[in-house]
Coordinates of C-alpha atoms and ligand atoms in Angstrom, one line a residue:
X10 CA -35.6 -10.3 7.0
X11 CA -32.6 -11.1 9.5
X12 CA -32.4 -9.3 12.5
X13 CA -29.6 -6.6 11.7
X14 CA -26.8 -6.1 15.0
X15 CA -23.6 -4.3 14.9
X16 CA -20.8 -6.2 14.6
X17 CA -17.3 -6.3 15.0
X18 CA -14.4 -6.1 12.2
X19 CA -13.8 -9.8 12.1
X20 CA -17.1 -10.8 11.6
X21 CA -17.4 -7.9 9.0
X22 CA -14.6 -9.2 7.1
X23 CA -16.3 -12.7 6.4
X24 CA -20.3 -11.6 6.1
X25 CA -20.3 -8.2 4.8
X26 CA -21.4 -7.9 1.2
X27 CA -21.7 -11.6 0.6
X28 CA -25.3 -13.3 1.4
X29 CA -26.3 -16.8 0.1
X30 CA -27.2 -17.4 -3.1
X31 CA -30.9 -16.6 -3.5
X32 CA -31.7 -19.6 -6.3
X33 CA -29.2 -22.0 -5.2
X34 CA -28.4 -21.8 -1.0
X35 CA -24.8 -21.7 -2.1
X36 CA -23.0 -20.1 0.7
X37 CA -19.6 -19.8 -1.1
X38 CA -20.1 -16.5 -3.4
X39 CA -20.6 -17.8 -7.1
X40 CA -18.5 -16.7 -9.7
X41 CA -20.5 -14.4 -11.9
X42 CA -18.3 -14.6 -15.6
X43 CA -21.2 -12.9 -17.7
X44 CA -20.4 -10.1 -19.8
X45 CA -24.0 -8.6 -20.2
X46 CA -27.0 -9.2 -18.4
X47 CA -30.7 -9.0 -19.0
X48 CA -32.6 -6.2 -19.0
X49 CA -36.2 -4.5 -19.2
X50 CA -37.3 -3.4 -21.8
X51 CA -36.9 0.5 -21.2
X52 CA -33.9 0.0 -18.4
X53 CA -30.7 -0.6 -19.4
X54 CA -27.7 0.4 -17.5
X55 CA -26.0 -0.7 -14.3
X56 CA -27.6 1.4 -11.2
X57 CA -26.7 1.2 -7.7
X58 CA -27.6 2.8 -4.7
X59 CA -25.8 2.4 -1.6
X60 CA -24.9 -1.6 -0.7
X61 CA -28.5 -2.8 -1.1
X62 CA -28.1 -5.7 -3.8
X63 CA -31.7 -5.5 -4.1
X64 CA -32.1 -1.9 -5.4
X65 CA -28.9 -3.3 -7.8
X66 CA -29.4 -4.1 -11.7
X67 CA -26.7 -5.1 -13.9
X68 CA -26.4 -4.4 -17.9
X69 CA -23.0 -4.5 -18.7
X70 CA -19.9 -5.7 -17.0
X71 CA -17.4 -2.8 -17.8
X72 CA -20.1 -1.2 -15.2
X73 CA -20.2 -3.0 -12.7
X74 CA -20.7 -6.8 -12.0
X75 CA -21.9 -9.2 -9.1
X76 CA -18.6 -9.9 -7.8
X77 CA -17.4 -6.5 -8.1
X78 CA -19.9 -5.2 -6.0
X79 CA -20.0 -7.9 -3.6
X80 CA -16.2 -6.7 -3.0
X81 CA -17.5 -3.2 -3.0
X82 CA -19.8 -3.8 -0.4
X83 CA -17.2 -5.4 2.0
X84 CA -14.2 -2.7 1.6
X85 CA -17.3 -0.3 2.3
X86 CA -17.7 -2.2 5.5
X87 CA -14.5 -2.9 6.6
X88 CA -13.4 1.1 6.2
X89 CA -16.3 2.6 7.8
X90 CA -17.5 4.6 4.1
X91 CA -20.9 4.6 2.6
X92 CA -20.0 3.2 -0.3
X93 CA -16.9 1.8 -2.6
X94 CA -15.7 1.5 -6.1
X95 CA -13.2 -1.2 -7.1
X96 CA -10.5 -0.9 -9.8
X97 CA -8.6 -3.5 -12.4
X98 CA -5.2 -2.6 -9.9
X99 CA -4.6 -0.3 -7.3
X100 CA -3.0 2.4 -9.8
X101 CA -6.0 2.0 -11.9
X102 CA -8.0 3.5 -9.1
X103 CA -5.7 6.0 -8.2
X104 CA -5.2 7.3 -11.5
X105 CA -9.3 7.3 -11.8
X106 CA -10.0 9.8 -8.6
X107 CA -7.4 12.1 -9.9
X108 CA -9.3 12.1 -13.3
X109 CA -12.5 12.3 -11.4
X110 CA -11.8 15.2 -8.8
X111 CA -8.9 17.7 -10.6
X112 CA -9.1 19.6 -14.0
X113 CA -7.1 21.7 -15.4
X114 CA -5.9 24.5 -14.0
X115 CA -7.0 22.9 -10.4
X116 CA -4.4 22.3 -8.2
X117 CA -3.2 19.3 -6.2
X118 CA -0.4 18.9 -3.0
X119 CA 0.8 15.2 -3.4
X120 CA 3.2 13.1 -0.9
X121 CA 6.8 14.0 -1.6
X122 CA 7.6 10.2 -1.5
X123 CA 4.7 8.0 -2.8
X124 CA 4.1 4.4 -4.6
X125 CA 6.5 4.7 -7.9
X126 CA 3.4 4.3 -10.2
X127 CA 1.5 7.0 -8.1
X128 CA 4.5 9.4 -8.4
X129 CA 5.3 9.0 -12.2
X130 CA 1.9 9.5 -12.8
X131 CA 1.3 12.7 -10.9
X132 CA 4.6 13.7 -12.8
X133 CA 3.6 13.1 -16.0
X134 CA 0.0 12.8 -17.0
X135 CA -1.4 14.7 -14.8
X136 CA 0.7 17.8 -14.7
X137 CA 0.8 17.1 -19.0
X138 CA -3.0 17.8 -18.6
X139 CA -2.4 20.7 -16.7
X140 CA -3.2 19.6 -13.2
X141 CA -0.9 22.0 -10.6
X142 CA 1.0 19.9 -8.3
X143 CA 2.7 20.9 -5.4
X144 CA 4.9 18.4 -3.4
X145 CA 5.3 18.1 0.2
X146 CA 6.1 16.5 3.2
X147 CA 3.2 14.8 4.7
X148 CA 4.7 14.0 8.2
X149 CA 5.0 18.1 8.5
X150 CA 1.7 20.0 8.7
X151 CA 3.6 23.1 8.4
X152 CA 4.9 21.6 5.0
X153 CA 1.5 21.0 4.2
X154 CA -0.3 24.3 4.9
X155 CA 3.1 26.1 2.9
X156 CA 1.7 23.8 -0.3
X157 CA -1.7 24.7 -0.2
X158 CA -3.3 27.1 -2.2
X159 CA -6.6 29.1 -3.1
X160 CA -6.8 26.4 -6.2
X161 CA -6.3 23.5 -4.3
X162 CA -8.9 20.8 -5.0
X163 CA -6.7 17.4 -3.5
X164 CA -4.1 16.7 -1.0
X165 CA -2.9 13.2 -1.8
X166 CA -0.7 11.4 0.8
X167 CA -0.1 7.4 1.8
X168 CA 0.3 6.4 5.4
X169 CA 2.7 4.7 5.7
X170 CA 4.5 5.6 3.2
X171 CA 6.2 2.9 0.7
X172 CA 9.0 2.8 0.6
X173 CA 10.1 4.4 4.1
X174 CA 7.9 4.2 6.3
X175 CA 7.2 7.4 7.1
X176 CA 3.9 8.2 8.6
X177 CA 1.0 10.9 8.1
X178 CA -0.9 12.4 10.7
X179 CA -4.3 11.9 8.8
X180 CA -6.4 13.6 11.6
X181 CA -4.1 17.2 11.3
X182 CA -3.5 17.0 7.8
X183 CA -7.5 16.1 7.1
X184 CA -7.8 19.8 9.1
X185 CA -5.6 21.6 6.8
X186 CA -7.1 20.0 3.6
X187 CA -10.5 21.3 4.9
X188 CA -9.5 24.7 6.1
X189 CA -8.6 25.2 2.5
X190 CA -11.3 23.5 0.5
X191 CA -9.7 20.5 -0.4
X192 CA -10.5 17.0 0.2
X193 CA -8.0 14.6 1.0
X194 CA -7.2 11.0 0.3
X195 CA -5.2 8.6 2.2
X196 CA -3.8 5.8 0.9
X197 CA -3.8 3.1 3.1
X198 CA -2.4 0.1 1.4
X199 CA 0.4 -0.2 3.6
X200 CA -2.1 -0.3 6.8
X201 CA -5.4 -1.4 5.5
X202 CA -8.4 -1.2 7.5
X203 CA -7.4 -3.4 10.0
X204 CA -4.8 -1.5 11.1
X205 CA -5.9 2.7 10.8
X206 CA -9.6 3.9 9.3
X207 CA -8.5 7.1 7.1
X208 CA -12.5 7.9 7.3
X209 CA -12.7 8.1 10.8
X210 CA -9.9 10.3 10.9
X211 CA -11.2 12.6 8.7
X212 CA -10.0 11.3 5.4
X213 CA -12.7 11.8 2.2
X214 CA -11.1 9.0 0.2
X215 CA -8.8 6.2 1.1
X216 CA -7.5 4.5 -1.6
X217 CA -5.9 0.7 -1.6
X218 CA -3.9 -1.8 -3.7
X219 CA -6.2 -4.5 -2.7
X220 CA -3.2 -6.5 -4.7
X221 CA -1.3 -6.1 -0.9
X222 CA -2.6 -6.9 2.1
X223 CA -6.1 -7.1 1.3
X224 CA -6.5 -10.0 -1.5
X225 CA -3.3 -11.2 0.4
X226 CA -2.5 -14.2 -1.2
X227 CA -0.4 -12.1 -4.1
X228 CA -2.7 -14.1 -7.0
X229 CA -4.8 -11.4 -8.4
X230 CA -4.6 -7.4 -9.1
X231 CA -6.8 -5.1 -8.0
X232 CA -7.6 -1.4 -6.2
X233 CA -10.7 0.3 -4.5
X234 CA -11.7 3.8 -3.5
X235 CA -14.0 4.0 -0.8
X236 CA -16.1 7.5 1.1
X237 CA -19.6 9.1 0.7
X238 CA -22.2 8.0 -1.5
X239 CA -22.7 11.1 -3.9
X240 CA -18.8 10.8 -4.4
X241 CA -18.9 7.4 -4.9
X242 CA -21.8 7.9 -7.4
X243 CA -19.9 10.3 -9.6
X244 CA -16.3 8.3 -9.2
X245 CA -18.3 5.6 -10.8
X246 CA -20.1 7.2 -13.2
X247 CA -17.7 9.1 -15.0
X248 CA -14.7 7.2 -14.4
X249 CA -15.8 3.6 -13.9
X250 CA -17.8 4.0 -17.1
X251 CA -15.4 5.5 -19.4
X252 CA -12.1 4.6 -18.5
X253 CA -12.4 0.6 -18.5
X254 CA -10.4 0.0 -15.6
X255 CA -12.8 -2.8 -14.5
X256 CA -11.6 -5.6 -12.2
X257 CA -12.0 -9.0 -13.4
X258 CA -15.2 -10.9 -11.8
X259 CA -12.4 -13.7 -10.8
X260 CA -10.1 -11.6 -9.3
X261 CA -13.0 -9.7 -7.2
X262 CA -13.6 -13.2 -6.1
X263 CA -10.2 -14.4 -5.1
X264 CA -9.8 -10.6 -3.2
X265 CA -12.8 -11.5 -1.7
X266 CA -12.1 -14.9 -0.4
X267 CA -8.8 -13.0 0.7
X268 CA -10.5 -10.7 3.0
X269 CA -11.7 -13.3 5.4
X270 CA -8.6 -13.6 7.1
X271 CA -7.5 -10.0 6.5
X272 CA -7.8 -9.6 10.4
X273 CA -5.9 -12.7 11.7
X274 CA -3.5 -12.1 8.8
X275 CA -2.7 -8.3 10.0
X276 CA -1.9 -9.4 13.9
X277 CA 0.2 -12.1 12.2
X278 CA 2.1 -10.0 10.0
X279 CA 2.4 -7.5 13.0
X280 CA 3.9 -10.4 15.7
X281 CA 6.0 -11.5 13.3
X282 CA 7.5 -8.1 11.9
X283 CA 8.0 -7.0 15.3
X284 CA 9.8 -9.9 16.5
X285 CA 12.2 -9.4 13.0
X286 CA 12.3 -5.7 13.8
X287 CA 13.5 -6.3 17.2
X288 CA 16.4 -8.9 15.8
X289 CA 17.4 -6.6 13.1
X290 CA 17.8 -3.5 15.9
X291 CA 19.8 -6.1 18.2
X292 CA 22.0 -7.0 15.1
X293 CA 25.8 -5.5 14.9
X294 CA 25.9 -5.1 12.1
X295 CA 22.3 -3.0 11.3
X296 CA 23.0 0.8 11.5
X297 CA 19.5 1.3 11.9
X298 CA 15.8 -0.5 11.5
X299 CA 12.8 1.8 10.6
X300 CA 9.3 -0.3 12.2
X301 CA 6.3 1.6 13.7
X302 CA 5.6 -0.7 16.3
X303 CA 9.1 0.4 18.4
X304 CA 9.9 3.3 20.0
X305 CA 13.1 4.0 17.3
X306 CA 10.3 5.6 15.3
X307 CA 10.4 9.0 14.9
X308 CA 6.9 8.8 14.8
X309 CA 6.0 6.1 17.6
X310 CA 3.6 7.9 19.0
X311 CA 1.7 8.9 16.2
X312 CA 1.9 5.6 15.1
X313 CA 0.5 4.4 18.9
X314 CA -2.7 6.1 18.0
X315 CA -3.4 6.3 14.3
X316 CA -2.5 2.4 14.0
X317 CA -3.5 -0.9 15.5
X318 CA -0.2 -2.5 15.4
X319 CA 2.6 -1.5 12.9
X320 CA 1.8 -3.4 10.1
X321 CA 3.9 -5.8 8.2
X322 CA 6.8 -3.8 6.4
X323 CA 10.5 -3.2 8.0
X324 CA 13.2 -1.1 6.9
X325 CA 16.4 -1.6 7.6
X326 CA 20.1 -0.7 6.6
X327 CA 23.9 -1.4 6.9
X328 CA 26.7 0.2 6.9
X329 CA 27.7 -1.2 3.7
X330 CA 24.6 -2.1 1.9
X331 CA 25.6 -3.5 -1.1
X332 CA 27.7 -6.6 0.8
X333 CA 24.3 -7.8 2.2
X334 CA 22.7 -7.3 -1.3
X335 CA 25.7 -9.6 -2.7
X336 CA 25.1 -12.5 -0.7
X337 CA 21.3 -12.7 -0.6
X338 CA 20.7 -14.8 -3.4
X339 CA 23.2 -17.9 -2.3
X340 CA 22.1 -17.4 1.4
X341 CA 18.0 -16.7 2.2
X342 CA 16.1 -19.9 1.6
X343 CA 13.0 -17.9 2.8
X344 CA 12.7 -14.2 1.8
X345 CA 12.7 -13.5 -2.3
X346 CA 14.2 -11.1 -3.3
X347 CA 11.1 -9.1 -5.2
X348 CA 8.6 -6.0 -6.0
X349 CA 5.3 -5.6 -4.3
X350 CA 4.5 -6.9 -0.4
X351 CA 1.7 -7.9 1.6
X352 CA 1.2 -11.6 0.8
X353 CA 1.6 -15.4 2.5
X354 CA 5.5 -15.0 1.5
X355 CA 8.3 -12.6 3.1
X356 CA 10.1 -10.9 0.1
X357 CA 13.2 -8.4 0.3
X358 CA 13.8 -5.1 -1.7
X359 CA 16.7 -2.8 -2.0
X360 CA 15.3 0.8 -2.1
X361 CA 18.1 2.9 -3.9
X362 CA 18.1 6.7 -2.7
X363 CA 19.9 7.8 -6.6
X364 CA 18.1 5.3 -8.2
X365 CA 14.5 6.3 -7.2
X366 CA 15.0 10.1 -7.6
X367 CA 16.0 9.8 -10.9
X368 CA 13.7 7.4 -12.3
X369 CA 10.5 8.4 -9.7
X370 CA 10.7 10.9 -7.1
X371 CA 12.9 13.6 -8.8
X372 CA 12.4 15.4 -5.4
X373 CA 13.4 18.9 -5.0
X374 CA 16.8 19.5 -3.1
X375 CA 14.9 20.5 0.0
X376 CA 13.1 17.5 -0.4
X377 CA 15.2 15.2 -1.2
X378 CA 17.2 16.2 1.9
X379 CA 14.6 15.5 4.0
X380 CA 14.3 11.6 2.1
X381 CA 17.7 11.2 2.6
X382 CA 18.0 12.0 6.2
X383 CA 15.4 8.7 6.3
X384 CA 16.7 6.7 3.5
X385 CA 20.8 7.2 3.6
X386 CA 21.8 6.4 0.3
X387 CA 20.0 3.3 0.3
X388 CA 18.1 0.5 2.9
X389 CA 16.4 -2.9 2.1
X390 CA 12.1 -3.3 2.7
X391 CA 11.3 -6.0 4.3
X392 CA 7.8 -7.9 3.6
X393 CA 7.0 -10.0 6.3
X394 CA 4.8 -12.9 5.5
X395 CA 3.1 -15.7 7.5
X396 CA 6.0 -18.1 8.1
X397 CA 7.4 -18.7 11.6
X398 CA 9.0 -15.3 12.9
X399 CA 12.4 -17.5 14.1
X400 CA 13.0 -19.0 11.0
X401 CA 12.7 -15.1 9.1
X402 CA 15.1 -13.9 11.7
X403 CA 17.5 -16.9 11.3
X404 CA 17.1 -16.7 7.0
X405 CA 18.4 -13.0 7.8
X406 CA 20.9 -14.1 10.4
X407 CA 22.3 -16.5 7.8
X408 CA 23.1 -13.7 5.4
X409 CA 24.3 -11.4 8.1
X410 CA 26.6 -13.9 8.9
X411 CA 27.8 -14.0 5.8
X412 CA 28.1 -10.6 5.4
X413 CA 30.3 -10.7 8.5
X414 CA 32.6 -13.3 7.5
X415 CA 33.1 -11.9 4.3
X416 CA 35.6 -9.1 5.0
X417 CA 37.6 -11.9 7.2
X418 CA 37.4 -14.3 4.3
X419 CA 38.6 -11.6 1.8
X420 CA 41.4 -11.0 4.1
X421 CA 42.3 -14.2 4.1
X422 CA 41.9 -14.7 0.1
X423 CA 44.2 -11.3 0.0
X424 CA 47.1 -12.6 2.7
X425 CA 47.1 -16.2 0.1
X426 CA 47.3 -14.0 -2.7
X427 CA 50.1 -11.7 -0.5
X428 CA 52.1 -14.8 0.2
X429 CA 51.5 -16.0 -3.2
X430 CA 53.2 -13.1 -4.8
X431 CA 56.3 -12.9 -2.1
X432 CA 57.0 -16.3 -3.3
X433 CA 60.1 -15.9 -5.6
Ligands
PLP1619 C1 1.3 -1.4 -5.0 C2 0.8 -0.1 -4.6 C3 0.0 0.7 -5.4 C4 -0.4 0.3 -6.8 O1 -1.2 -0.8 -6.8 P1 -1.3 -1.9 -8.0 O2 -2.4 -2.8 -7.5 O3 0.0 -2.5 -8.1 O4 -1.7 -1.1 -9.2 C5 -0.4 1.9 -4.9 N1 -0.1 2.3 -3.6 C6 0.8 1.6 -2.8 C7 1.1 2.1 -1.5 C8 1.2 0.4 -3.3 O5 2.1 -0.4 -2.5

């Protein structure tokens, strides 16, 4: 037995959960593909306790698998919980601790403004099942402690919040949640544990996309809860069991591989974002940049002590949005312009205030009000990736420029056209 010392994130991120292979020396985790494993006569049935492999015996793979718990036993690790349970996709696990922790009748406050598939399933299954929810504003404990009830079982918020950026005070609203009987889970997909540690806040559950920042490399789906044992236990048991939403051995391993650089890959993603922040603030043309690494914040100091640098997602709007959104395509050679974040590549996203209440939020006035007051009627998100932080700025610079030019050159098309049409 190898002498056991603390150690540090980094070093967490590459050993934890992953030892050599017994049989073969291979340090590299193997890929484990097998469906079903054998067993004892008398002992059939996947069984863990804690992150000891050794106490571990496999059956079937629907249940748990090698790779699944080597992953498992990392996020563990990395956020501070006893224990974890990993998903097929970030919704998939989710959607499972909702299943797992509310029955009918039971009521639940969730973020006003939350992941789109988060949302629309809180909208419709759940409350179809007969789940009460209650939304609020997570950046306001007063809007919290308004929400909560006698019945309430789960108070459900992401820090920060996609798409705007707004940011939760997980230590206060952990206090609340308690106060009333309620457990609360964070999720932290737009931090990950490099940046906050929900758990240490307070937190019972924080929940990731591991398809984000943590695999990292945007090549593989997958989601995790992690917090105590005897939750863990049950969240697997019940839900892990009979709901199928198993992650693929492959994709376990690829997430895996992905974690090793999780914590030079967050201060990357930081540097860079901050450096694009600040250009975007200096721009004339930006009416204002949302990034919780500068002061602008509303929330700059919360974000100064719940976070370890601010991440690697930007908002930012103009005046006239939709003359940026016209000239993206012809002029960034860097950013694409798509869904999800968190990877080796910067991608851009127009965030459409009318366009996500209808189809996801459907937000109460008040709250919508509130939204708006962030969102304007619309603003681009911003996924900064691992390429030089110049040549993001000058992709953006190119199609601000255009932008810029284009009410001049329109001007000039319409005096040609003016001329034109004086002609006899
Ligand atoms: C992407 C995302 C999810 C959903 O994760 P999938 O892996 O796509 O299912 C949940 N929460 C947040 C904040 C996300 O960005």
């Amino acid at each position: 037995m190898t002498a056991q010392r603390p150690q540090k994130f980094a070093t967490r991120a590459v050993h934890a959960g992953i030892a050599p292979n017994p049989l073969t020396g291979a340090i590299a985790p193997d890929i484990s593909v097998a469906a079903n494993y054998a067993c004892r006569f008398g002992d059939i049935g996947f069984s863990a306790e804690g992150t000891d492999e050794s106490k571990v015996t496999y059956a079937y793979a629907r249940e748990g698998h090698p790779n699944g718990r080597q992953l498992e036993a990392k996020l563990a690790a990395l956020e501070g919980g006893e224990d974890a349970v990993v998903f097929a996709s970030g919704i998939g696990a989710i959607s499972g601790l909702m299943l797992h922790l509310l029955d009918p009748g039971d009521h639940a406050v969730i973020s006003d403004i939350s992941y789109a598939g988060a949302a629309e399933f809180v909208r419709g299954i759940l409350r179809r099942k007969g789940v009460k929810v209650t939304l609020a504003d997570m950046s306001d404990a007063s809007d919290v402690e308004r929400a909560i009830t006698p019945r309430t079982r789960l108070v459900y918020a992401e820090t920060p919040c996609n798409p705007v950026l707004k940011l939760v005070d997980i230590a206060a609203v952990a206090r609340i949640a308690h106060a009333a009987g309620a457990r609360l889970a964070i999720d932290s997909t737009f931090a990950s544990p490099a940046v906050t540690r929900p758990l240490a806040l307070g937190a019972d559950f924080v929940v990731h996309s591991l398809t984000k920042f943590i695999g990292g490399h945007a090549d593989a789906l997958g989601g995790a809860v992690i917090g105590a044992q005897a939750d863990m236990r049950a969240l697997r048991n019940e839900i892990g069991t009979h709901l199928g939403a198993t992650i693929s051995p492959f994709n376990a391993w690829l997430i895996l591989r992905g974690i090793e650089t999780l914590p030079i890959r967050m201060e990357a993603y930081a540097r860079s974002a901050k450096t694009v922040a600040g250009f975007l603030e200096r721009h004339p043309l930006v009416s204002w940049v949302r990034y919780p690494d500068l002061p602008s914040h509303p929330q700059f100091l919360l974000a100064q002590r719940q976070m370890a640098n601010g991440s690697g997602m930007i908002c930012f709007a103009l005046e006239d949005n939709s003359a940026l959104g016209a000239v993206l395509e012809k002029e960034l050679s860097i950013f694409k312009y798509a869904a999800s974040l968190g990877n080796s590549r910067s991608l851009i996203l127009y965030c459409d205030t009318a366009d996500l209440q209808r189809t996801t939020f459907q937000l109460p006035d008040r709250l919508l009000q509130r939204y708006r007051k962030l969102a304007g009627d619309g603003f681009f998100r911003l996924s900064v990736g691992l390429e030089d932080a110049d040549d993001l700025s000058a992709d953006l610079a190119a199609a601000l420029d255009a932008v810029q030019s284009r009410p001049a050159r329109r001007a000039a098309k319409e005096g040609r056209r003016t001329r034109k049409e004086k002609r006899p």
